[in-house]
């Protein structure tokens, strides 16, 4: 497995090997699915759209609907305006969404298609029916990563809809970040239990975890509603979870409608969840019910029960920056040593923040933003770890180096059911604790000689 | 009218032509006119034409992918001992990283790169100032780290637009490093589908790699063309051929090897499994080296036997023929025995088949083995010859969207052209339907069945509701759409992570899985008990 990877590290400036990221449009597509009655649309050649739909399907085992402008060589030379107009006409007539959310690809971005003008013209020419919406964002694949694409589409929801209309002063906006439908559901549960009125956007719960009831629904019941997106401009405050995925929308809301905002880490792990709950208390003055405090206490109880198995264990973590930052902090709080930490998404903040988190715990951590799994594997060859945490692609390294492995983040292509359980909040923390301990103890059981094989652990 | 479908729904007053007209009516006028030509109600009494290999209607929700996917993803990516560098932003390389199940094994020299994803990961400044410099640096780095025998470069959408000259880079770097470096201009917008990528890949492989080493091969040798070893298909085919006494010299390109391609031109005959993706290679190898090709189908018990018999007829060796018949007899008996219990549960059930460019035809043979009927079938990106047979080739007009896909000018090699058969014999074999010919999918489809090219999401959903198939075979994007409707779906691109489905053992695997899918108890739970029984009952009890 991965036999061609040498231990010796050769510094690369040009060749990316086994990336820890993918490109913008898939993040935008995912975010668009978090709008009710929305058909995501990819303005480029159709290969992108096929890849993005396939990839999300492999992760969720759910239908992922999206349309494409299907550029040909001609449109690549003369621009894709005609393709978009044809597409909108067909989409509204055949598929009847309430809203089409357009994102771009490296093709239309390199050409320089002017989407605002194209959409305006389509509206004027009656291609977009009355009462229907077309929004867009620019998602050049050669900038940032899929997380950037998610952030851009989330900001576009604000740009097109947010109005300061004095609707509801005691509502808060929550931008949940590039997390699972189960995570969005869990965030809503926590906020709801505190008796706080909220608008969560985007919201893919009840879209990407829809039930099997022997009927296909092109637009499932979930997704943030357009009237709610309009009201975000009148909310009291925006809590944006995960700097990389959610800050963009929050700052735009502030600029457009003077809604102040707070950027928090994704509430993964005990401390980040605490900060999320504290922020909710602070901005609303509401106290969490005892049930939430109990839930938290259960997490701490599990942590103290498990500590002997976690203490001092070396861990390698990779994935998307918001997830990895919070996970690294959680590992530190479990007494573990995150020694190799990689995200494929560029951004200096990541390295700064991780170094801050592991300070005093790991002396010379290997930290890299805009890194890849080839480098991570080489680091592991040079300094082995006890646990690897990351998306499905990590399984090759885990097998090559025989490391216990916990699947975490996006994408998880080789297991089914993961997307129904949160990793955020106290419940998510419990689940992560169980998964990590299972991985470590399965290994201990596998490796123990018969005489040392334990019944009780 | 509608023989097969009528049989399926004989209790309902029903006309398949009406169904087609109803589909078309939903589209905007121009789209309706176009789509009508892509849908054919089979009538075997007359030659029928279908529109195929033309541009996709924007916004229609197609299953299609792009030229890059056809080149790197399908044909070149499976070659195990080359480094395939994607020149572009990260997505294209990332999405084609191990997602297609073209399995392989390392050879003795150890070079094996299937688990890796190589990209130049273009950034904004590479788009503005050009990416050639970065591409050169990436090739140098790949060479420093891995010392590969050969490298391929694959262009993505922006590369053509910004004018990076990847072919010159390949030539110069090849000279600098002393290894073969081949560039493929497979930008995603070229052509109208994956198909353009196949053609471009064929050209590059043929021009730069095939036929470089004249190493004699012993015995009866074949190349398996258009066989990508999904789920181990190629290995099952190899097992059967091996039993017959026929050696596979190379496979294009499942578990494919650069080293093996260099001497592929020394084989006796080429076997073409996927006509669409590799017929260019088959033709060019015949022209240049004199290797005829045989269209085979190793999907299905009877189809596999039929293909083996074509080989027997080609080689004309009594001992070989005898051995082939012996293998057929033994393997068929074992497969039949294993399949029989499944057939009992599947007999009479109906299937839809929508797969890329060849399987929608091949699997009809396998479904027939199971006693099942294919009532609707179509390709994403096949051409008219795949539907109607190669006889229509002279009448196909290349339209503006595909005109820029280069055709190589191939001549017989003055020294190495070696006719495998005398021309008279070859002509006869062709007339017998054994060499250099393919009849297409439509001829195998019964009266009243439907052929749909480049099917849209809407058409799929509509046809499912109208014709109520027992299973729909398609790809990952459709699988859960279909299953949400309560109908099982079998992926015939990636086999739902199973396989092999080729050959005799594959047919048994397939039978088992189709039975598992259709007859699984979980489908019966789709309606909650309180939904299935009328609500009024509950109300009465409460009162």
Coordinates of N, CA, C and O in Angstrom, one line a residue, chain A residues 1-6 10-19 21-23 26 39 41 45-47 49-55 57-58 61-73 76 83 86-87 89-91 93-95 106-107 110-111 141-144 210-216 218 346 370 373-374 393 396 410-411, chain B residues 26-28 31 55-66 68-69 85 89-92 94-99 110-113 115-124 127 134 137-138 141-142 144-146 157-158 161-162 188-193 401 404 456-458 461 476-477 480-481 483-486 523 526-527 531:
Chain A
X1 N 0.8 -1.2 0.0 CA 0.0 0.0 0.0 C 0.9 1.3 0.0 O 1.8 1.4 0.8
X2 N 0.6 2.1 -0.9 CA 1.4 3.4 -1.0 C 2.9 3.1 -1.0 O 3.7 3.9 -0.4
X3 N 3.3 2.1 -1.7 CA 4.7 1.6 -1.7 C 5.7 2.6 -2.3 O 6.9 2.5 -2.1
X4 N 5.2 3.5 -3.1 CA 6.1 4.4 -3.8 C 6.4 5.6 -2.9 O 7.2 6.5 -3.3
X5 N 5.8 5.7 -1.8 CA 6.1 6.9 -0.9 C 7.4 6.7 -0.1 O 7.4 5.8 0.7
X6 N 8.4 7.5 -0.4 CA 9.6 7.4 0.3 C 9.6 8.1 1.7 O 8.8 9.0 1.9
X10 N 11.2 15.2 0.2 CA 11.7 16.1 -0.9 C 10.8 17.3 -1.0 O 9.6 17.1 -1.1
X11 N 11.3 18.4 -0.8 CA 10.5 19.6 -0.8 C 9.9 19.9 -2.2 O 10.6 19.9 -3.2
X12 N 8.6 19.9 -2.2 CA 7.9 20.1 -3.5 C 7.3 21.5 -3.6 O 6.8 22.1 -2.7
X13 N 7.5 22.1 -4.8 CA 6.9 23.5 -5.0 C 5.8 23.4 -6.0 O 5.0 24.3 -6.1
X14 N 5.8 22.4 -6.8 CA 4.8 22.4 -8.0 C 3.9 21.2 -8.0 O 2.7 21.3 -8.4
X15 N 4.4 20.0 -7.5 CA 3.6 18.8 -7.7 C 2.8 18.5 -6.4 O 3.3 18.4 -5.3
X16 N 1.5 18.5 -6.6 CA 0.6 18.2 -5.5 C 0.3 16.7 -5.6 O 0.0 16.1 -6.7
X17 N 0.5 16.0 -4.5 CA 0.3 14.5 -4.5 C -0.7 14.2 -3.3 O -0.5 14.5 -2.2
X18 N -1.8 13.5 -3.7 CA -2.8 13.1 -2.7 C -3.4 14.3 -1.9 O -3.1 14.4 -0.7
X19 N -4.1 15.1 -2.5 CA -4.6 16.4 -1.9 C -5.5 16.2 -0.7 O -6.1 15.1 -0.5
X21 N -7.8 18.4 0.0 CA -8.9 19.4 -0.3 C -9.4 19.0 -1.7 O -8.8 18.2 -2.4
X22 N -10.5 19.6 -2.1 CA -10.9 19.6 -3.5 C -11.3 21.0 -3.9 O -11.0 22.0 -3.2
X23 N -12.0 21.1 -5.0 CA -12.2 22.5 -5.5 C -13.5 23.2 -5.1 O -14.4 22.5 -4.6
X26 N -17.9 22.3 -5.5 CA -18.6 21.2 -4.8 C -19.1 21.8 -3.4 O -20.2 21.4 -3.0
X39 N -32.5 24.4 -6.9 CA -31.7 23.6 -7.8 C -30.3 24.2 -8.0 O -30.3 25.3 -8.5
X41 N -26.9 25.0 -9.7 CA -26.5 25.0 -11.2 C -25.0 25.3 -11.3 O -24.5 26.3 -10.8
X45 N -18.4 23.4 -18.0 CA -18.6 22.2 -18.8 C -19.2 21.1 -17.8 O -18.9 21.2 -16.6
X46 N -19.9 20.1 -18.4 CA -20.7 19.3 -17.5 C -19.9 18.3 -16.6 O -20.4 17.7 -15.7
X47 N -18.6 18.1 -17.0 CA -17.8 17.1 -16.2 C -17.8 17.5 -14.7 O -17.9 16.7 -13.8
X49 N -19.9 19.2 -12.9 CA -21.2 18.9 -12.2 C -21.4 17.4 -12.0 O -21.8 17.0 -10.9
X50 N -21.0 16.6 -13.0 CA -21.1 15.1 -12.8 C -20.2 14.7 -11.6 O -20.6 13.9 -10.8
X51 N -19.0 15.2 -11.6 CA -18.0 14.8 -10.5 C -18.6 15.3 -9.2 O -18.5 14.5 -8.2
X52 N -19.1 16.5 -9.1 CA -19.5 17.0 -7.8 C -20.7 16.2 -7.3 O -20.8 15.9 -6.1
X53 N -21.7 16.0 -8.2 CA -22.8 15.2 -7.8 C -22.4 13.8 -7.3 O -22.9 13.3 -6.3
X54 N -21.6 13.2 -8.1 CA -21.1 11.8 -7.8 C -20.5 11.8 -6.4 O -20.7 10.9 -5.6
X55 N -19.6 12.8 -6.2 CA -18.8 12.7 -5.0 C -19.7 13.0 -3.7 O -19.5 12.2 -2.8
X57 N -22.8 12.3 -3.6 CA -23.6 11.1 -3.5 C -22.9 10.0 -2.8 O -23.4 9.3 -1.9
X58 N -21.6 9.8 -3.1 CA -20.8 8.8 -2.5 C -20.7 9.0 -1.0 O -20.6 8.0 -0.2
X61 N -24.8 8.9 0.2 CA -25.7 7.8 -0.3 C -27.1 8.4 -0.4 O -28.1 7.8 0.0
X62 N -27.2 9.5 -1.0 CA -28.5 10.3 -1.2 C -28.5 10.9 -2.6 O -27.4 11.1 -3.2
X63 N -29.7 11.1 -3.2 CA -29.7 11.8 -4.5 C -29.1 13.2 -4.3 O -29.4 13.9 -3.3
X64 N -28.3 13.7 -5.2 CA -27.8 15.0 -5.2 C -28.2 15.6 -6.6 O -27.6 15.3 -7.6
X65 N -29.1 16.6 -6.6 CA -29.6 17.1 -7.8 C -28.8 18.4 -8.1 O -28.6 19.2 -7.2
X66 N -28.5 18.6 -9.4 CA -27.9 19.8 -9.8 C -27.9 19.8 -11.4 O -27.9 18.7 -12.0
X67 N -28.0 21.0 -12.0 CA -27.9 21.1 -13.4 C -26.6 21.8 -13.8 O -25.9 22.3 -13.0
X68 N -26.4 21.8 -15.1 CA -25.2 22.4 -15.7 C -25.4 23.1 -17.0 O -26.3 22.8 -17.7
X69 N -24.5 24.0 -17.3 CA -24.6 24.8 -18.5 C -24.1 24.0 -19.7 O -24.2 24.4 -20.8
X70 N -23.4 22.9 -19.4 CA -22.8 22.0 -20.5 C -22.1 22.8 -21.6 O -22.5 22.7 -22.7
X71 N -21.0 23.5 -21.2 CA -20.2 24.2 -22.2 C -19.7 23.3 -23.3 O -19.3 22.1 -23.0
X72 N -19.7 23.8 -24.5 CA -18.9 23.1 -25.5 C -17.7 24.0 -25.9 O -17.5 25.0 -25.3
X73 N -16.9 23.5 -26.8 CA -15.8 24.3 -27.2 C -16.2 25.7 -27.7 O -15.5 26.7 -27.4
X76 N -16.9 27.9 -24.9 CA -15.7 28.3 -24.2 C -14.9 29.4 -24.9 O -14.2 30.1 -24.3
X83 N -25.7 29.4 -23.2 CA -25.9 28.2 -22.5 C -26.7 28.4 -21.2 O -27.6 27.6 -20.9
X86 N -30.4 29.1 -22.1 CA -31.1 27.8 -22.4 C -31.3 27.0 -21.2 O -32.4 26.4 -21.0
X87 N -30.3 27.0 -20.3 CA -30.4 26.1 -19.1 C -31.6 26.6 -18.2 O -32.4 25.8 -17.8
X89 N -34.2 28.3 -19.0 CA -35.5 28.0 -19.6 C -35.9 26.6 -19.4 O -37.0 26.3 -18.9
X90 N -35.0 25.7 -19.6 CA -35.3 24.3 -19.4 C -35.6 23.9 -18.0 O -36.5 23.2 -17.6
X91 N -34.7 24.5 -17.1 CA -34.9 24.2 -15.7 C -36.2 24.6 -15.2 O -36.9 23.8 -14.5
X93 N -39.0 25.3 -16.7 CA -40.1 24.6 -17.4 C -40.2 23.1 -16.9 O -41.3 22.7 -16.7
X94 N -39.1 22.5 -16.8 CA -39.1 21.0 -16.6 C -39.1 20.7 -15.1 O -39.8 19.8 -14.6
X95 N -38.2 21.4 -14.3 CA -37.9 21.0 -13.0 C -38.5 22.0 -11.9 O -38.5 21.7 -10.7
X106 N -13.7 26.6 -13.1 CA -12.5 27.3 -13.6 C -12.7 27.7 -15.1 O -12.1 28.7 -15.6
X107 N -13.6 27.0 -15.8 CA -13.8 27.4 -17.2 C -14.5 28.7 -17.3 O -13.9 29.6 -18.0
X110 N -12.3 31.6 -16.1 CA -11.1 31.9 -16.9 C -11.7 32.7 -18.1 O -11.0 33.7 -18.6
X111 N -12.8 32.3 -18.6 CA -13.4 33.1 -19.8 C -13.8 34.5 -19.3 O -13.8 35.4 -20.0
X141 N -12.1 27.5 -9.3 CA -11.5 26.3 -8.7 C -10.0 26.5 -8.3 O -9.4 25.8 -7.6
X142 N -9.4 27.5 -9.0 CA -8.0 27.8 -8.7 C -7.7 28.7 -7.6 O -6.6 29.2 -7.4
X143 N -8.8 29.0 -6.8 CA -8.6 29.8 -5.6 C -9.1 29.0 -4.4 O -10.2 28.4 -4.5
X144 N -8.4 28.8 -3.3 CA -8.9 28.2 -2.1 C -9.2 26.7 -2.3 O -8.5 26.0 -3.0
X210 N -32.8 12.5 3.8 CA -34.3 12.3 3.6 C -34.7 10.8 3.8 O -33.9 9.9 3.5
X211 N -35.9 10.5 4.2 CA -36.3 9.2 4.5 C -36.6 8.4 3.3 O -36.9 8.9 2.2
X212 N -36.6 7.0 3.4 CA -37.0 6.2 2.3 C -38.5 5.9 2.6 O -38.9 5.3 3.5
X213 N -39.3 6.5 1.7 CA -40.8 6.4 1.8 C -41.4 6.0 0.4 O -42.5 6.4 0.1
X214 N -40.5 5.4 -0.4 CA -40.9 5.0 -1.7 C -41.5 6.1 -2.6 O -42.4 5.9 -3.4
X215 N -40.9 7.3 -2.3 CA -41.3 8.4 -3.3 C -40.1 9.4 -3.3 O -39.5 9.7 -2.3
X216 N -39.7 9.7 -4.5 CA -38.6 10.6 -4.7 C -39.1 12.0 -4.8 O -40.1 12.3 -5.4
X218 N -37.8 15.7 -5.6 CA -36.7 16.5 -6.2 C -36.2 17.6 -5.2 O -35.0 17.9 -5.1
X346 N -5.7 26.5 1.8 CA -4.7 27.5 2.1 C -5.2 28.5 3.2 O -6.4 28.7 3.3
X370 N -2.5 24.2 3.2 CA -2.1 24.0 1.8 C -1.1 22.8 1.7 O -0.2 22.8 0.8
X373 N -1.7 14.8 1.6 CA -1.6 13.5 2.3 C -0.2 12.8 2.1 O 0.2 12.0 2.9
X374 N 0.4 13.2 1.0 CA 1.7 12.6 0.7 C 2.7 13.1 1.8 O 3.5 12.3 2.3
X393 N -9.7 9.1 2.6 CA -8.5 8.9 1.9 C -7.4 8.5 2.9 O -6.3 7.9 2.5
X396 N -5.7 4.6 3.4 CA -4.6 4.1 2.7 C -3.3 4.2 3.6 O -2.5 3.3 3.7
X410 N -15.0 15.4 5.8 CA -15.5 15.2 4.4 C -14.4 14.9 3.5 O -13.4 15.6 3.5
X411 N -14.5 13.9 2.6 CA -15.7 13.0 2.5 C -15.4 11.7 3.2 O -14.2 11.3 3.4
Chain B
X26 N -43.3 18.0 -22.3 CA -43.0 18.8 -21.1 C -41.9 19.8 -21.4 O -41.8 20.9 -20.8
X27 N -41.1 19.5 -22.5 CA -39.9 20.4 -22.8 C -40.3 21.6 -23.5 O -41.3 21.7 -24.2
X28 N -39.4 22.7 -23.4 CA -39.6 23.8 -24.3 C -39.5 23.3 -25.8 O -38.8 22.3 -26.0
X31 N -36.2 22.2 -27.4 CA -35.6 21.1 -26.7 C -36.4 19.8 -27.0 O -35.8 18.8 -27.3
X55 N -24.4 17.6 -28.8 CA -24.3 18.4 -27.5 C -25.4 18.1 -26.5 O -26.6 17.8 -27.0
X56 N -25.1 18.3 -25.3 CA -26.1 18.1 -24.2 C -27.0 19.4 -24.2 O -26.5 20.5 -24.3
X57 N -28.3 19.2 -23.9 CA -29.1 20.4 -23.7 C -28.8 21.0 -22.3 O -28.9 20.3 -21.3
X58 N -28.4 22.3 -22.3 CA -28.1 22.9 -21.0 C -29.3 22.8 -20.0 O -30.4 23.0 -20.5
X59 N -29.0 22.5 -18.8 CA -30.0 22.5 -17.8 C -30.9 21.3 -17.7 O -31.8 21.2 -16.8
X60 N -30.7 20.3 -18.6 CA -31.6 19.2 -18.7 C -31.4 18.1 -17.6 O -32.2 17.3 -17.4
X61 N -30.3 18.3 -16.9 CA -29.8 17.3 -15.9 C -29.4 16.0 -16.6 O -30.2 15.0 -16.6
X62 N -28.3 16.0 -17.1 CA -27.7 14.9 -17.9 C -26.9 14.0 -16.9 O -26.5 14.4 -15.8
X63 N -26.6 12.8 -17.4 CA -25.7 11.9 -16.6 C -24.3 12.1 -17.1 O -23.4 11.6 -16.4
X64 N -24.1 12.9 -18.1 CA -22.8 12.9 -18.8 C -21.7 13.5 -18.0 O -21.9 14.5 -17.3
X65 N -20.5 13.1 -18.3 CA -19.3 13.8 -17.8 C -18.5 14.4 -19.0 O -19.2 14.7 -20.0
X66 N -17.2 14.6 -18.8 CA -16.5 15.4 -19.8 C -15.4 14.6 -20.5 O -15.1 13.5 -20.1
X68 N -12.1 15.1 -20.2 CA -11.1 14.8 -19.3 C -11.4 13.4 -18.6 O -10.5 12.6 -18.5
X69 N -12.6 13.2 -18.2 CA -13.0 12.0 -17.6 C -12.8 10.8 -18.5 O -12.4 9.7 -18.1
X85 N -0.1 13.0 -14.5 CA -0.2 14.3 -13.8 C -1.3 15.1 -14.5 O -1.4 15.2 -15.7
X89 N -6.5 23.0 -11.9 CA -6.9 23.2 -10.5 C -7.2 21.8 -9.9 O -7.3 20.8 -10.7
X90 N -7.3 21.7 -8.6 CA -7.2 20.4 -8.0 C -8.4 19.4 -8.3 O -8.2 18.2 -8.3
X91 N -9.6 20.0 -8.6 CA -10.8 19.1 -8.6 C -10.7 17.9 -9.5 O -10.9 16.8 -9.1
X92 N -10.3 18.2 -10.8 CA -10.3 17.1 -11.8 C -9.5 15.9 -11.3 O -9.9 14.7 -11.5
X94 N -8.5 15.2 -8.3 CA -9.1 14.7 -7.0 C -10.3 13.7 -7.3 O -10.4 12.7 -6.8
X95 N -11.2 14.2 -8.2 CA -12.4 13.4 -8.4 C -12.1 12.1 -9.2 O -12.9 11.2 -9.2
X96 N -11.0 12.1 -9.9 CA -10.7 10.9 -10.7 C -9.7 10.0 -9.9 O -9.0 9.1 -10.5
X97 N -9.6 10.3 -8.6 CA -8.6 9.6 -7.8 C -9.3 8.3 -7.1 O -10.0 8.5 -6.2
X98 N -9.1 7.2 -7.7 CA -9.6 5.9 -7.2 C -11.1 5.8 -7.2 O -11.6 4.9 -6.5
X99 N -11.8 6.7 -7.8 CA -13.3 6.6 -7.8 C -13.8 5.6 -8.8 O -14.9 5.1 -8.7
X110 N 8.0 -3.0 -9.7 CA 7.5 -2.3 -8.5 C 6.7 -1.0 -8.8 O 6.0 -0.5 -8.0
X111 N 6.9 -0.4 -10.0 CA 6.2 0.9 -10.3 C 4.7 0.7 -10.3 O 4.2 -0.1 -11.1
X112 N 4.0 1.4 -9.4 CA 2.6 1.2 -9.2 C 2.0 2.5 -8.6 O 2.3 2.8 -7.5
X113 N 1.1 3.1 -9.4 CA 0.7 4.5 -8.9 C -0.8 4.6 -8.8 O -1.3 5.7 -8.7
X115 N -2.8 4.3 -6.5 CA -3.3 4.8 -5.2 C -3.0 6.3 -5.1 O -3.3 7.0 -4.1
X116 N -2.4 6.9 -6.1 CA -1.9 8.3 -6.0 C -2.7 9.2 -6.9 O -3.3 8.8 -7.9
X117 N -2.7 10.4 -6.5 CA -3.3 11.5 -7.3 C -2.3 12.6 -7.5 O -1.8 13.1 -6.5
X118 N -2.0 12.9 -8.8 CA -0.9 13.9 -9.1 C -1.5 15.1 -9.8 O -2.3 14.9 -10.7
X119 N -1.2 16.2 -9.3 CA -1.8 17.4 -10.0 C -0.8 18.6 -9.9 O 0.0 18.7 -9.0
X120 N -1.0 19.5 -10.8 CA -0.2 20.8 -10.7 C -0.9 21.8 -9.8 O -0.4 22.8 -9.5
X121 N -2.2 21.4 -9.4 CA -2.9 22.3 -8.4 C -2.8 23.7 -8.8 O -2.3 24.6 -8.0
X122 N -3.2 24.1 -10.0 CA -3.1 25.5 -10.5 C -3.7 26.5 -9.6 O -4.8 26.3 -9.1
X123 N -3.0 27.6 -9.4 CA -3.5 28.7 -8.6 C -3.8 29.9 -9.5 O -3.5 29.9 -10.7
X124 N -4.3 30.9 -8.9 CA -4.7 32.1 -9.7 C -3.6 32.6 -10.6 O -3.8 32.9 -11.7
X127 N -3.1 30.8 -13.7 CA -4.1 31.1 -14.7 C -3.7 32.5 -15.4 O -3.7 32.6 -16.6
X134 N 5.1 25.8 -14.0 CA 4.8 24.9 -12.9 C 4.7 23.4 -13.3 O 5.1 22.5 -12.6
X137 N 8.1 22.1 -13.6 CA 8.6 21.8 -12.2 C 8.0 20.6 -11.6 O 8.6 19.8 -11.0
X138 N 6.7 20.4 -11.9 CA 6.0 19.2 -11.3 C 6.5 17.9 -11.9 O 6.7 17.0 -11.2
X141 N 9.8 17.2 -10.3 CA 9.7 16.7 -9.0 C 9.2 15.3 -9.0 O 9.7 14.4 -8.2
X142 N 8.2 15.0 -9.9 CA 7.8 13.6 -10.0 C 8.9 12.7 -10.3 O 9.0 11.6 -9.8
X144 N 12.2 13.2 -9.8 CA 13.1 13.1 -8.6 C 12.6 12.1 -7.6 O 13.4 11.4 -7.0
X145 N 11.4 12.2 -7.3 CA 10.8 11.4 -6.2 C 10.7 9.9 -6.6 O 11.0 9.0 -5.8
X146 N 10.1 9.7 -7.8 CA 9.7 8.3 -8.1 C 10.5 7.6 -9.2 O 10.4 6.4 -9.4
X157 N -10.0 22.0 -18.2 CA -10.6 23.2 -18.9 C -9.8 24.4 -19.1 O -9.6 24.9 -20.2
X158 N -9.2 25.0 -18.0 CA -8.6 26.3 -18.3 C -7.3 26.2 -19.1 O -6.9 27.2 -19.7
X161 N -7.6 27.3 -22.6 CA -8.0 28.7 -22.7 C -6.8 29.6 -22.5 O -6.7 30.6 -23.2
X162 N -5.9 29.3 -21.6 CA -4.8 30.2 -21.3 C -3.6 29.9 -22.2 O -2.6 30.6 -22.2
X188 N -12.0 19.6 -20.6 CA -13.3 19.1 -20.4 C -14.3 19.6 -21.4 O -15.3 18.9 -21.6
X189 N -14.1 20.7 -22.0 CA -15.1 21.3 -22.9 C -15.0 20.7 -24.3 O -15.8 21.0 -25.2
X190 N -14.0 19.9 -24.6 CA -13.8 19.3 -25.9 C -14.9 18.3 -26.2 O -15.3 17.5 -25.3
X191 N -15.4 18.2 -27.4 CA -16.4 17.3 -27.8 C -17.7 17.6 -27.0 O -17.9 18.7 -26.6
X192 N -18.5 16.5 -26.8 CA -19.8 16.7 -26.0 C -19.9 15.8 -24.8 O -20.9 15.8 -24.2
X193 N -18.9 15.0 -24.6 CA -19.0 14.0 -23.5 C -17.7 13.3 -23.2 O -16.7 13.8 -23.8
X401 N -19.4 20.4 -32.9 CA -18.9 20.3 -31.5 C -17.8 19.2 -31.4 O -17.1 19.2 -30.4
X404 N -13.2 19.2 -33.8 CA -11.8 19.5 -33.4 C -11.1 18.3 -32.7 O -10.0 18.4 -32.3
X456 N -32.3 12.2 -19.7 CA -32.3 13.2 -18.6 C -32.9 12.7 -17.4 O -33.6 11.7 -17.4
X457 N -32.7 13.4 -16.3 CA -33.3 13.0 -15.0 C -34.8 12.9 -15.2 O -35.5 12.0 -14.8
X458 N -35.4 13.9 -15.8 CA -36.9 13.9 -16.0 C -37.4 12.7 -16.8 O -38.3 12.1 -16.4
X461 N -37.2 9.6 -14.6 CA -38.3 9.5 -13.6 C -39.6 9.2 -14.2 O -40.4 8.4 -13.7
X476 N -23.9 6.1 -10.1 CA -24.0 6.6 -8.8 C -25.0 7.8 -8.6 O -25.7 8.0 -7.7
X477 N -25.0 8.7 -9.7 CA -25.8 9.9 -9.5 C -27.3 9.5 -9.5 O -28.1 10.2 -8.9
X480 N -29.6 6.6 -6.0 CA -30.4 6.9 -4.8 C -31.7 7.6 -5.2 O -32.7 7.6 -4.5
X481 N -31.7 8.2 -6.4 CA -32.9 8.8 -7.0 C -33.9 7.6 -7.2 O -35.1 7.6 -6.8
X483 N -33.7 4.5 -6.0 CA -34.1 3.8 -4.8 C -35.1 4.5 -3.9 O -35.9 3.9 -3.2
X484 N -35.0 5.9 -3.9 CA -36.0 6.7 -3.2 C -37.4 6.4 -3.7 O -38.4 6.6 -3.0
X485 N -37.5 6.0 -5.0 CA -38.8 5.7 -5.6 C -39.2 4.3 -5.2 O -40.2 3.8 -5.6
X486 N -38.4 3.6 -4.4 CA -38.7 2.3 -3.9 C -38.3 1.2 -4.9 O -38.8 0.1 -4.8
X523 N -37.2 -3.5 1.2 CA -38.1 -2.6 0.4 C -39.5 -2.6 0.9 O -40.2 -1.6 0.8
X526 N -40.9 0.4 3.2 CA -40.9 1.8 2.8 C -42.1 2.5 3.3 O -42.1 3.7 3.5
X527 N -43.2 1.8 3.4 CA -44.4 2.5 3.9 C -44.6 2.1 5.4 O -44.6 0.9 5.7
X531 N -49.4 4.0 7.6 CA -49.7 4.7 6.3 C -50.3 3.7 5.3 O -51.2 4.0 4.5

